[in-house]
């Protein structure tokens, strides 16, 4: 079985002051990380290889040249190969354009059995790309997978548990398929030192749109949006000192002064 | 000992992508596997060395610069330096000191001078994180004065019979083996001692008691007793009578390790303080807008950066296989002095909040105090430096 892990590099939203420009969450100069949901993607892909008879894990990422670092992390965690899709025409791609490029790259990779993605990326938060990849490839889509029941590469079948708001669903599907995973699937591993050394020396190919047989028009954004962010709130922390009784009195005074009680 | 090449003309690199990835991985490990347990371990008075070391061993963190033949990473010392700097950021500093003892104090002499059998039986499982190690040098009457140790390992056929006691032994209550310095000859002073690997399940060995310390309370520091402890002579590290010399080499690495850890810990202390000074308001403005406070912090941060580059020079020299005793002693001295200043000023800037255990600064203040005492006290570092400078009675 060949496993493809779709990963994305995103801004570290914990350290981000949010500004929006068109479709992209702009974060120039901000630290970038592997999309936290994709750490589960990678862990799932690696477990499919280690415990369910997988042969090879390929990490695939569409992003800017710096995204190569996310792919190095994937190799450090245990991915066998990594490929970056980077093209200026993809800079403002929407999820459909992204899915088209990913699907073309997956076809170029060739043999695949399971394509794994995260439930969404923390920047765009659409959760749409993997679904569109499945549609473009014409294979089943298993979303919100929380557990792997059984995977049979020979019989080309898979049984998974989906985490739904109302409960759990057990779904059986044929392979190949695309699945997106949620947090419960498995705790992501740390990269080990041997993996880090391997990753630091790895040569990671970059594919352009032309390598995928696509044109800029094929991936041009079809969707535009405007976002209203809630106004930022000015919060203050004030430490009240004194004995517990004094603190309680001071707190009540302040809450009354603020007309909260 | 580690993968150094004194003949190499290649400059030592400290900032490759592999260094950055290791740094991120260790930081993640510290924040996920160590920090959340800081309070619990402190209350227990011990850290779970076996569990933590096994996790780190699985990740290859315990033998970064040891040969691959023993399960090490085969990398140069600069990677180990990254590990130590990042471990320094951890809240449970007793646990990280215990880890540091395992990687940088109890294993270097074994790796460099131990026989093959000894390395397979003790170094390899230590690197895998399957066993816990400790370095047993100090005694009740011989701390910094290493040549004055009294614990003896007497010759008895193919064995040594060990009698005596050791004090201030980090990991002492849970170590599986000790790298022990004991007298092996009749001559006193520097030439009559040897380093011996002593498994702690040997009859006659006992932990007298765990010490109740001011800080680093999550670390088990113990007094150990040896009553006719019999170990085969093949457990000796290197040549008989060279223990003092080997230990002096091992001390270099110990001093540098403690300096590197202090950099991470001081950085954490400054960050905590910066955050507090922004949030805390007094007299209608954030505390951090007081010129005295931000000038003082600017000064301390500059000193930390100066120490960092001194430490990095030691790392480069050590990775290149050079003797860095003089600079490492200076770095360790500066680390002890500066850590105390940073802890003291940061606590002061927290006011009353710095004096209560709800805030992390109080614990840091207690924990970091060891840095001017352990691994060679400030005064011992001054003696070494003075000797190099031709000062004092030992200066030439």
XYZ file of C-alpha atoms in Angstrom:
657
model
C 0.000 0.000 0.000
C 1.219 3.447 -0.857
C 0.155 6.247 1.426
C 0.145 9.922 0.525
C -0.010 12.461 3.347
C -1.311 15.893 2.355
C 0.299 18.463 4.589
C 0.326 22.232 4.685
C 2.550 24.804 6.272
C 0.572 27.479 8.062
C 1.321 30.546 10.150
C 1.564 29.807 13.840
C -1.811 31.297 14.667
C -0.924 31.350 18.347
C 1.666 34.001 17.501
C -0.247 35.783 14.766
C -1.862 39.160 14.668
C -4.679 38.475 12.246
C -4.807 40.477 9.063
C -6.526 39.363 5.936
C -5.699 40.055 2.361
C -7.998 38.460 -0.157
C -8.125 34.728 0.392
C -4.954 34.339 2.349
C -4.273 34.812 5.984
C -1.223 37.000 5.612
C 1.569 36.311 8.012
C 4.755 37.698 6.538
C 7.624 37.337 8.924
C 5.570 35.267 11.354
C 6.789 31.845 12.451
C 5.402 29.096 10.273
C 4.600 25.599 11.430
C 3.213 22.343 10.116
C -0.574 22.788 10.218
C -1.311 21.224 13.641
C -4.074 19.050 12.160
C -1.547 17.660 9.720
C 0.577 16.306 12.542
C -2.297 13.834 12.915
C -2.249 13.344 9.149
C 1.392 12.317 9.303
C 0.933 10.117 12.343
C -1.953 8.321 10.640
C 0.033 7.845 7.442
C 2.979 6.446 9.385
C 0.749 4.081 11.369
C -0.879 2.878 8.153
C 2.596 1.945 7.007
C 3.836 0.459 10.264
C 0.738 -1.363 11.481
C -1.445 -1.923 8.483
C 0.938 -3.169 5.854
C 1.745 0.104 4.112
C 4.797 0.232 1.894
C 5.681 3.867 1.454
C 4.595 7.223 2.843
C 4.938 10.252 0.575
C 4.322 13.689 2.080
C 2.855 16.126 -0.421
C 2.617 19.837 0.225
C 1.449 22.778 -1.826
C 2.995 25.983 -0.619
C 5.746 28.553 -0.869
C 9.441 27.575 -0.930
C 9.612 27.850 2.873
C 7.099 24.998 3.067
C 10.027 22.698 2.398
C 10.595 22.919 6.177
C 7.193 21.323 6.817
C 8.202 18.530 4.459
C 11.507 18.094 6.282
C 9.550 17.701 9.494
C 7.463 15.032 7.750
C 10.615 13.137 6.785
C 12.014 13.568 10.301
C 8.853 11.990 11.668
C 9.270 9.056 9.296
C 7.908 9.838 5.823
C 9.883 8.089 3.084
C 9.608 10.802 0.459
C 8.399 14.364 0.174
C 7.327 16.546 -2.730
C 6.613 20.278 -2.810
C 4.245 21.868 -5.298
C 5.200 25.486 -5.754
C 4.227 27.866 -8.502
C 3.642 31.618 -8.527
C 0.239 30.997 -10.127
C -0.809 29.095 -7.007
C -0.134 31.986 -4.631
C -3.806 32.967 -4.467
C -5.375 29.622 -5.276
C -8.659 28.751 -3.583
C -9.331 25.241 -2.294
C -10.538 24.049 -5.696
C -7.370 25.283 -7.399
C -5.293 23.715 -4.638
C -7.203 20.433 -4.991
C -6.635 20.432 -8.758
C -2.905 20.812 -8.295
C -2.813 18.159 -5.555
C -4.894 15.701 -7.591
C -2.617 16.187 -10.602
C 0.430 15.611 -8.394
C -1.109 12.454 -6.915
C -1.697 11.128 -10.434
C 1.906 11.940 -11.279
C 3.115 10.058 -8.184
C 1.188 7.125 -9.605
C 0.292 4.214 -7.378
C -1.649 5.223 -4.284
C -4.009 3.425 -1.925
C -4.821 5.874 0.844
C -4.544 9.657 0.781
C -4.649 11.198 4.255
C -5.323 14.817 5.147
C -6.117 16.811 8.283
C -9.657 17.900 9.082
C -8.740 21.447 7.990
C -5.885 23.916 7.968
C -5.738 26.431 10.795
C -5.316 29.391 8.440
C -8.154 29.052 5.910
C -10.209 26.627 7.998
C -12.330 25.567 5.008
C -11.865 21.810 5.343
C -12.712 21.557 1.649
C -9.486 20.665 -0.128
C -9.332 16.949 0.670
C -12.988 16.490 -0.309
C -12.316 18.111 -3.662
C -9.204 15.987 -4.184
C -11.354 12.862 -3.685
C -13.919 14.172 -6.165
C -11.289 15.020 -8.758
C -9.694 11.575 -8.388
C -13.098 9.870 -8.403
C -12.450 7.932 -5.190
C -14.433 7.623 -1.916
C -14.047 10.295 0.732
C -13.971 9.407 4.443
C -14.023 12.564 6.543
C -13.524 13.100 10.292
C -11.910 9.703 10.804
C -11.227 9.098 14.496
C -10.059 5.468 14.392
C -8.874 2.831 11.957
C -10.693 -0.468 12.434
C -9.204 -2.619 9.713
C -7.216 -1.993 6.590
C -6.810 -4.678 3.966
C -4.472 -3.692 1.188
C -4.935 -7.036 -0.612
C -8.709 -6.920 -0.620
C -8.560 -3.156 -1.188
C -10.877 -2.327 1.689
C -10.832 -0.167 4.780
C -13.074 0.191 7.825
C -12.916 3.367 9.886
C -14.790 5.136 12.658
C -16.012 8.669 11.929
C -16.478 11.104 14.789
C -19.810 12.862 14.229
C -21.590 15.401 16.384
C -24.348 12.895 17.170
C -22.101 9.909 17.764
C -19.851 7.489 15.909
C -20.215 5.969 12.486
C -18.409 2.880 11.298
C -17.801 3.152 7.579
C -16.377 0.568 5.230
C -14.990 1.646 1.902
C -13.041 0.357 -1.032
C -9.491 1.495 -1.678
C -8.120 3.753 -2.949
C -9.742 6.474 -0.906
C -9.130 9.877 0.633
C -9.594 10.342 4.367
C -9.326 13.278 6.721
C -8.495 12.627 10.337
C -9.320 14.256 13.642
C -7.366 14.522 16.861
C -8.514 11.268 18.441
C -6.903 9.175 15.710
C -3.483 9.025 17.379
C -1.018 11.151 19.306
C 1.563 12.502 16.852
C 5.091 11.318 17.490
C 8.145 13.506 17.993
C 10.753 13.422 15.261
C 13.706 11.340 16.427
C 17.311 12.352 15.897
C 18.004 9.826 13.141
C 14.954 11.149 11.316
C 16.133 14.715 11.794
C 19.503 13.924 10.282
C 17.887 12.110 7.371
C 15.509 15.025 6.826
C 18.258 17.607 6.909
C 20.030 15.856 4.048
C 16.927 14.917 2.039
C 16.594 16.313 -1.475
C 12.968 17.364 -1.862
C 11.776 17.894 -5.438
C 9.656 20.919 -6.326
C 6.968 20.471 -8.971
C 5.661 23.444 -10.947
C 2.231 23.607 -12.547
C 3.800 22.773 -15.909
C 5.188 19.556 -14.377
C 1.609 18.643 -13.503
C 0.209 19.453 -16.930
C -1.797 22.370 -15.552
C -2.022 26.009 -16.552
C -2.525 29.079 -14.388
C -6.123 29.252 -15.637
C -6.777 25.717 -14.298
C -6.026 26.805 -10.744
C -7.264 30.399 -10.833
C -9.429 31.252 -7.832
C -13.172 31.004 -8.406
C -14.126 32.088 -4.919
C -13.571 35.395 -3.212
C -14.631 36.380 0.246
C -14.638 39.167 2.732
C -14.237 38.561 6.405
C -15.288 40.731 9.290
C -13.120 40.057 12.277
C -14.526 40.874 15.697
C -12.972 44.023 17.146
C -10.000 43.302 19.354
C -10.732 43.692 23.025
C -8.449 45.541 25.335
C -8.035 43.256 28.295
C -6.288 44.125 31.507
C -5.231 41.898 34.323
C -5.220 43.408 37.735
C -3.879 41.491 40.675
C -5.713 42.189 43.900
C -3.525 41.950 46.950
C -4.240 41.520 50.634
C -5.752 38.850 52.854
C -8.493 36.624 51.336
C -11.164 38.742 53.073
C -9.630 41.989 51.794
C -9.269 40.549 48.315
C -12.927 39.457 48.280
C -14.077 42.889 49.401
C -11.926 44.669 46.845
C -13.167 42.320 44.101
C -16.827 42.970 44.946
C -16.166 46.725 44.992
C -14.588 46.573 41.578
C -17.348 44.419 40.078
C -19.944 46.836 41.430
C -18.020 49.830 40.123
C -17.978 48.185 36.698
C -21.751 47.598 37.025
C -21.274 43.847 36.577
C -23.089 43.052 39.819
C 34.351 9.938 22.995
C 32.129 11.748 20.544
C 32.445 12.247 16.861
C 35.042 14.987 16.975
C 37.767 15.290 14.483
C 40.680 17.384 15.711
C 42.276 17.130 12.277
C 39.251 18.512 10.499
C 39.670 21.924 8.944
C 35.928 22.277 8.422
C 34.435 25.006 10.556
C 32.044 23.768 13.231
C 28.462 24.518 12.276
C 25.960 25.283 14.971
C 23.021 26.420 12.890
C 22.255 23.830 10.236
C 18.638 22.843 9.448
C 19.283 19.693 11.513
C 20.215 21.822 14.539
C 17.034 23.869 14.093
C 14.879 20.754 13.810
C 16.481 19.177 16.859
C 15.928 22.411 18.791
C 12.246 22.445 17.852
C 11.836 18.754 18.706
C 13.474 19.094 22.139
C 11.475 22.247 22.891
C 8.291 20.407 22.023
C 9.357 17.470 24.208
C 10.109 19.775 27.146
C 6.765 21.560 26.878
C 4.749 18.380 26.469
C 6.545 15.725 28.487
C 8.293 17.662 31.263
C 6.684 21.026 32.053
C 3.162 19.758 32.810
C 4.600 17.498 35.538
C 6.805 20.091 37.227
C 4.619 20.633 40.272
C 3.827 16.959 40.821
C 7.467 15.884 40.666
C 8.462 18.704 42.981
C 5.913 17.507 45.544
C 7.043 13.906 45.173
C 10.661 14.934 45.647
C 11.755 12.832 42.686
C 11.378 12.735 38.911
C 10.519 9.498 37.091
C 13.949 9.046 35.542
C 13.177 5.659 34.063
C 10.075 6.839 32.166
C 11.549 10.111 30.959
C 14.886 8.644 29.910
C 13.166 5.817 28.030
C 11.143 8.335 26.025
C 14.245 10.387 25.305
C 16.251 7.287 24.446
C 13.629 6.224 21.925
C 14.025 9.621 20.261
C 17.811 9.321 20.161
C 18.268 12.367 22.433
C 20.511 10.699 25.029
C 23.492 9.887 22.867
C 23.502 12.577 20.202
C 27.275 12.792 20.025
C 28.135 9.222 21.002
C 29.169 6.676 18.370
C 26.448 4.911 16.409
C 28.005 1.568 17.434
C 26.469 2.095 20.882
C 23.194 3.495 19.629
C 24.358 7.094 19.608
C 23.637 9.678 16.950
C 27.224 9.909 15.734
C 26.935 13.689 15.532
C 29.360 16.304 16.777
C 29.000 17.965 20.172
C 27.135 20.982 18.781
C 23.960 18.885 18.675
C 24.381 17.954 22.316
C 24.754 21.659 23.058
C 21.371 22.320 21.421
C 19.803 19.616 23.600
C 21.205 21.146 26.788
C 20.226 24.710 25.925
C 16.662 23.590 25.253
C 16.499 21.410 28.372
C 17.452 24.564 30.248
C 14.077 26.063 29.333
C 12.197 23.400 31.274
C 10.299 24.216 34.451
C 11.320 21.031 36.337
C 15.011 21.893 36.521
C 15.768 19.000 38.861
C 14.599 16.562 36.213
C 16.616 18.247 33.495
C 19.698 18.309 35.706
C 19.173 14.562 36.164
C 18.985 14.126 32.391
C 22.117 16.216 31.988
C 23.961 14.048 34.542
C 23.005 11.030 32.450
C 24.120 12.491 29.107
C 27.046 14.699 30.061
C 28.448 13.793 33.461
C 28.178 10.039 34.098
C 28.779 8.708 30.578
C 31.561 10.724 28.827
C 34.511 8.955 30.544
C 32.887 5.565 29.941
C 32.441 6.426 26.266
C 35.987 7.670 25.901
C 37.999 5.260 28.029
C 35.743 2.299 28.841
C 36.471 -1.174 27.452
C 34.196 -2.613 24.772
C 32.343 -4.953 27.114
C 31.690 -2.163 29.610
C 30.389 0.130 26.856
C 28.050 -2.548 25.533
C 26.713 -3.320 29.011
C 26.359 0.232 30.349
C 26.814 2.912 27.701
C 24.535 1.370 25.074
C 21.564 0.823 27.443
C 22.157 4.293 28.939
C 21.869 5.795 25.435
C 18.711 3.763 24.820
C 17.313 5.134 28.084
C 16.940 1.686 29.597
C 19.124 2.379 32.618
C 19.740 5.441 34.782
C 23.256 6.608 35.548
C 24.839 8.854 38.169
C 28.277 10.283 38.752
C 29.635 9.541 42.222
C 32.635 11.724 42.981
C 31.789 14.127 45.843
C 32.005 13.015 49.465
C 31.012 14.564 52.774
C 34.601 15.791 53.204
C 35.567 16.166 49.566
C 33.281 18.179 47.312
C 35.244 20.550 45.179
C 38.513 19.129 46.590
C 38.339 15.965 44.501
C 41.844 14.761 45.371
C 40.795 14.441 49.020
C 38.268 11.621 48.459
C 38.403 8.743 50.949
C 36.219 6.061 49.371
C 38.530 3.134 48.643
C 38.437 0.346 46.095
C 40.846 -2.261 47.454
C 42.513 -4.831 45.276
C 41.273 -8.383 45.937
C 42.246 -10.791 43.168
C 40.100 -10.072 40.132
C 37.860 -7.721 42.091
C 37.776 -4.383 43.824
C 36.187 -4.210 47.253
C 34.704 -0.747 47.777
C 34.139 0.967 51.115
C 33.149 4.545 51.852
C 30.400 7.005 51.116
C 29.432 9.561 48.476
C 27.358 12.686 48.906
C 25.404 15.146 46.711
C 24.779 12.423 44.143
C 22.170 13.531 41.585
C 19.976 10.587 40.474
C 21.469 8.820 43.492
C 18.223 7.256 44.692
C 17.281 5.717 41.350
C 20.505 5.143 39.425
C 21.174 1.669 38.031
C 24.888 2.256 37.889
C 27.384 4.776 39.182
C 30.486 6.122 37.575
C 32.443 6.063 40.840
C 35.738 7.722 41.669
C 37.602 5.791 44.376
C 41.125 5.439 45.723
C 42.790 2.392 44.211
C 46.408 2.796 45.187
C 48.409 3.560 48.253
C 49.605 6.890 46.907
C 47.447 9.861 47.774
C 46.592 12.890 45.692
C 45.989 12.815 41.977
C 47.534 9.540 40.915
C 45.927 7.044 43.268
C 42.328 6.933 42.108
C 40.303 5.159 39.443
C 36.871 5.487 37.833
C 34.812 2.319 38.297
C 31.360 1.357 37.032
C 29.367 0.159 40.048
C 25.936 -1.420 39.475
C 23.653 -0.330 42.315
C 22.227 -3.832 42.751
C 25.602 -5.032 44.052
C 25.405 -6.337 47.667
C 26.749 -3.818 50.163
C 25.524 -0.767 48.244
C 22.797 1.310 49.835
C 21.193 4.726 49.568
C 21.706 6.205 53.056
C 19.155 8.920 52.462
C 17.777 11.434 50.021
C 18.800 14.996 50.827
C 16.218 17.653 51.635
C 17.369 20.549 49.460
C 16.554 24.246 49.132
C 15.719 23.850 45.451
C 15.702 21.322 42.621
C 13.370 19.369 44.851
C 12.208 17.253 41.923
C 15.713 15.807 41.734
C 16.765 12.898 43.949
C 20.085 13.914 45.444
C 21.406 11.263 47.796
C 24.057 10.084 50.183
C 25.321 6.674 49.119
C 27.028 4.065 51.241
C 29.460 1.330 50.167
C 30.051 -1.545 52.577
C 32.369 -4.144 51.061
C 30.856 -3.669 47.603
C 32.599 -6.145 45.322
C 32.887 -5.401 41.591
C 35.151 -7.026 39.006
C 38.241 -5.094 37.971
C 36.959 -5.223 34.419
C 34.447 -2.611 35.533
C 37.250 -0.079 35.807
C 37.104 2.691 33.218
C 40.492 2.912 31.479
C 43.734 2.535 33.353
C 44.140 2.135 37.088
C 45.321 5.318 38.768
C 44.067 7.588 35.992
C 40.645 8.229 37.484
C 41.445 11.741 38.629
C 42.742 12.671 35.194
C 39.679 11.198 33.448
C 37.397 12.945 35.892
C 39.077 16.285 35.264
C 38.315 15.805 31.549
C 34.768 14.816 32.383
C 34.426 17.952 34.513
C 35.079 20.137 31.452
C 32.031 18.769 29.781
C 30.059 19.049 33.010
C 30.909 22.745 33.375
C 29.949 23.489 29.801
C 26.735 21.470 30.133
C 25.654 23.447 33.179
C 26.461 26.723 31.442
C 24.404 25.779 28.388
C 21.460 24.776 30.550
C 21.656 28.022 32.490
C 21.299 29.989 29.249
C 17.945 28.366 28.567
C 16.786 28.813 32.135
C 17.771 32.484 32.334
C 16.012 33.120 29.054
C 12.842 31.554 30.476
C 13.108 33.652 33.628
C 13.499 36.863 31.594
C 10.541 35.935 29.365
C 8.314 35.283 32.386
C 9.348 38.622 33.827
C 8.772 40.535 30.578
C 5.281 39.104 30.386
C 4.535 40.031 33.979
C 5.878 43.565 33.576
C 3.608 44.181 30.592
C 0.489 42.951 32.368
C 1.078 44.376 35.825
C 0.176 48.020 36.252
C 1.217 50.268 39.093
C 0.769 54.010 39.417
C -1.249 54.054 36.198
C 1.272 52.437 33.863
C 2.740 49.001 33.195
C 5.539 48.186 35.619
C 7.806 47.585 32.659
C 7.654 51.296 31.745
C 9.847 52.188 34.696
C 13.241 53.112 33.367
C 15.153 51.404 36.145
C 13.372 48.134 35.369
C 13.809 48.135 31.628
C 17.390 49.403 31.842
C 18.236 46.643 34.295
C 16.608 44.002 32.099
C 18.417 45.339 29.031
C 21.664 45.016 30.961
C 20.923 41.456 32.113
C 19.880 40.352 28.622
C 23.143 41.754 27.255
C 25.081 39.777 29.849
C 23.204 36.599 28.959
C 24.006 37.107 25.281
C 27.677 37.690 26.134
C 27.727 34.441 28.120
C 25.975 32.650 25.266
C 28.766 33.495 22.832
C 31.433 32.536 25.343
C 29.638 29.198 25.771
C 29.342 28.779 22.002
C 33.088 29.295 21.654
C 33.596 26.517 24.239
C 31.203 24.323 22.245
C 33.166 24.951 19.056
C 36.486 24.238 20.765
C 35.159 21.071 22.398
C 33.561 19.883 19.161
C 36.925 20.429 17.475
C 38.581 18.248 20.120
C 40.437 21.105 21.809
C 41.037 21.619 25.528
C 38.662 24.368 26.622
C 39.304 24.186 30.378
C 40.137 27.885 30.736
C 37.132 29.206 28.815
C 34.708 26.596 30.182
C 35.729 27.507 33.747
C 35.100 31.183 32.935
C 31.741 30.339 31.372
C 30.703 28.238 34.375
C 31.764 30.994 36.778
C 29.842 33.601 34.816
C 26.857 31.266 34.604
C 26.765 30.863 38.404
C 27.103 34.592 39.052
C 24.717 35.755 36.354
C 22.015 33.173 37.144
C 21.890 34.505 40.691
C 21.575 38.091 39.471
C 18.873 37.228 36.947
C 16.869 35.247 39.498
C 17.237 37.958 42.117
C 16.286 40.889 39.861
C 13.414 39.049 38.180
C 12.003 38.076 41.567
C 12.381 41.673 42.746
C 10.489 42.984 39.703
C 7.639 40.602 40.521
C 7.313 42.212 43.947
C 5.193 40.187 46.354
C 4.146 37.910 43.505
C 7.746 36.810 43.165
C 7.761 35.643 46.749
C 4.817 33.267 46.485
C 4.900 29.787 45.025
C 1.894 30.488 42.739
C 4.333 32.293 40.465
C 7.158 30.325 38.817
C 9.818 32.873 39.748
C 9.988 31.731 43.385
C 10.807 28.194 42.329
C 13.338 29.405 39.775
C 15.039 31.499 42.465
C 15.452 28.388 44.630
C 16.367 26.049 41.803
C 19.000 28.139 40.034
C 20.926 28.781 43.256
C 22.701 25.459 42.751
C 24.417 26.734 39.608
C 26.978 28.661 41.656
C 27.702 25.569 43.774
C 27.186 22.350 41.799
C 29.500 21.164 39.047
C 32.359 23.075 40.659
C 31.538 26.069 42.839
C 32.239 29.623 41.694
C 35.307 29.698 43.944
C 36.734 26.541 42.355
C 36.270 28.098 38.921
C 38.108 31.189 40.165
C 40.991 28.990 41.381
C 41.250 27.321 37.967
C 41.134 30.630 36.108
C 43.632 32.241 38.486
C 46.025 29.350 37.946
C 45.837 29.847 34.183
C 46.508 33.544 34.679
C 49.553 32.924 36.871
C 47.824 34.288 39.925
C 47.791 33.083 43.534
C 49.959 30.407 45.177
C 49.265 27.854 42.410
C 49.994 30.303 39.580
C 53.262 29.913 37.749
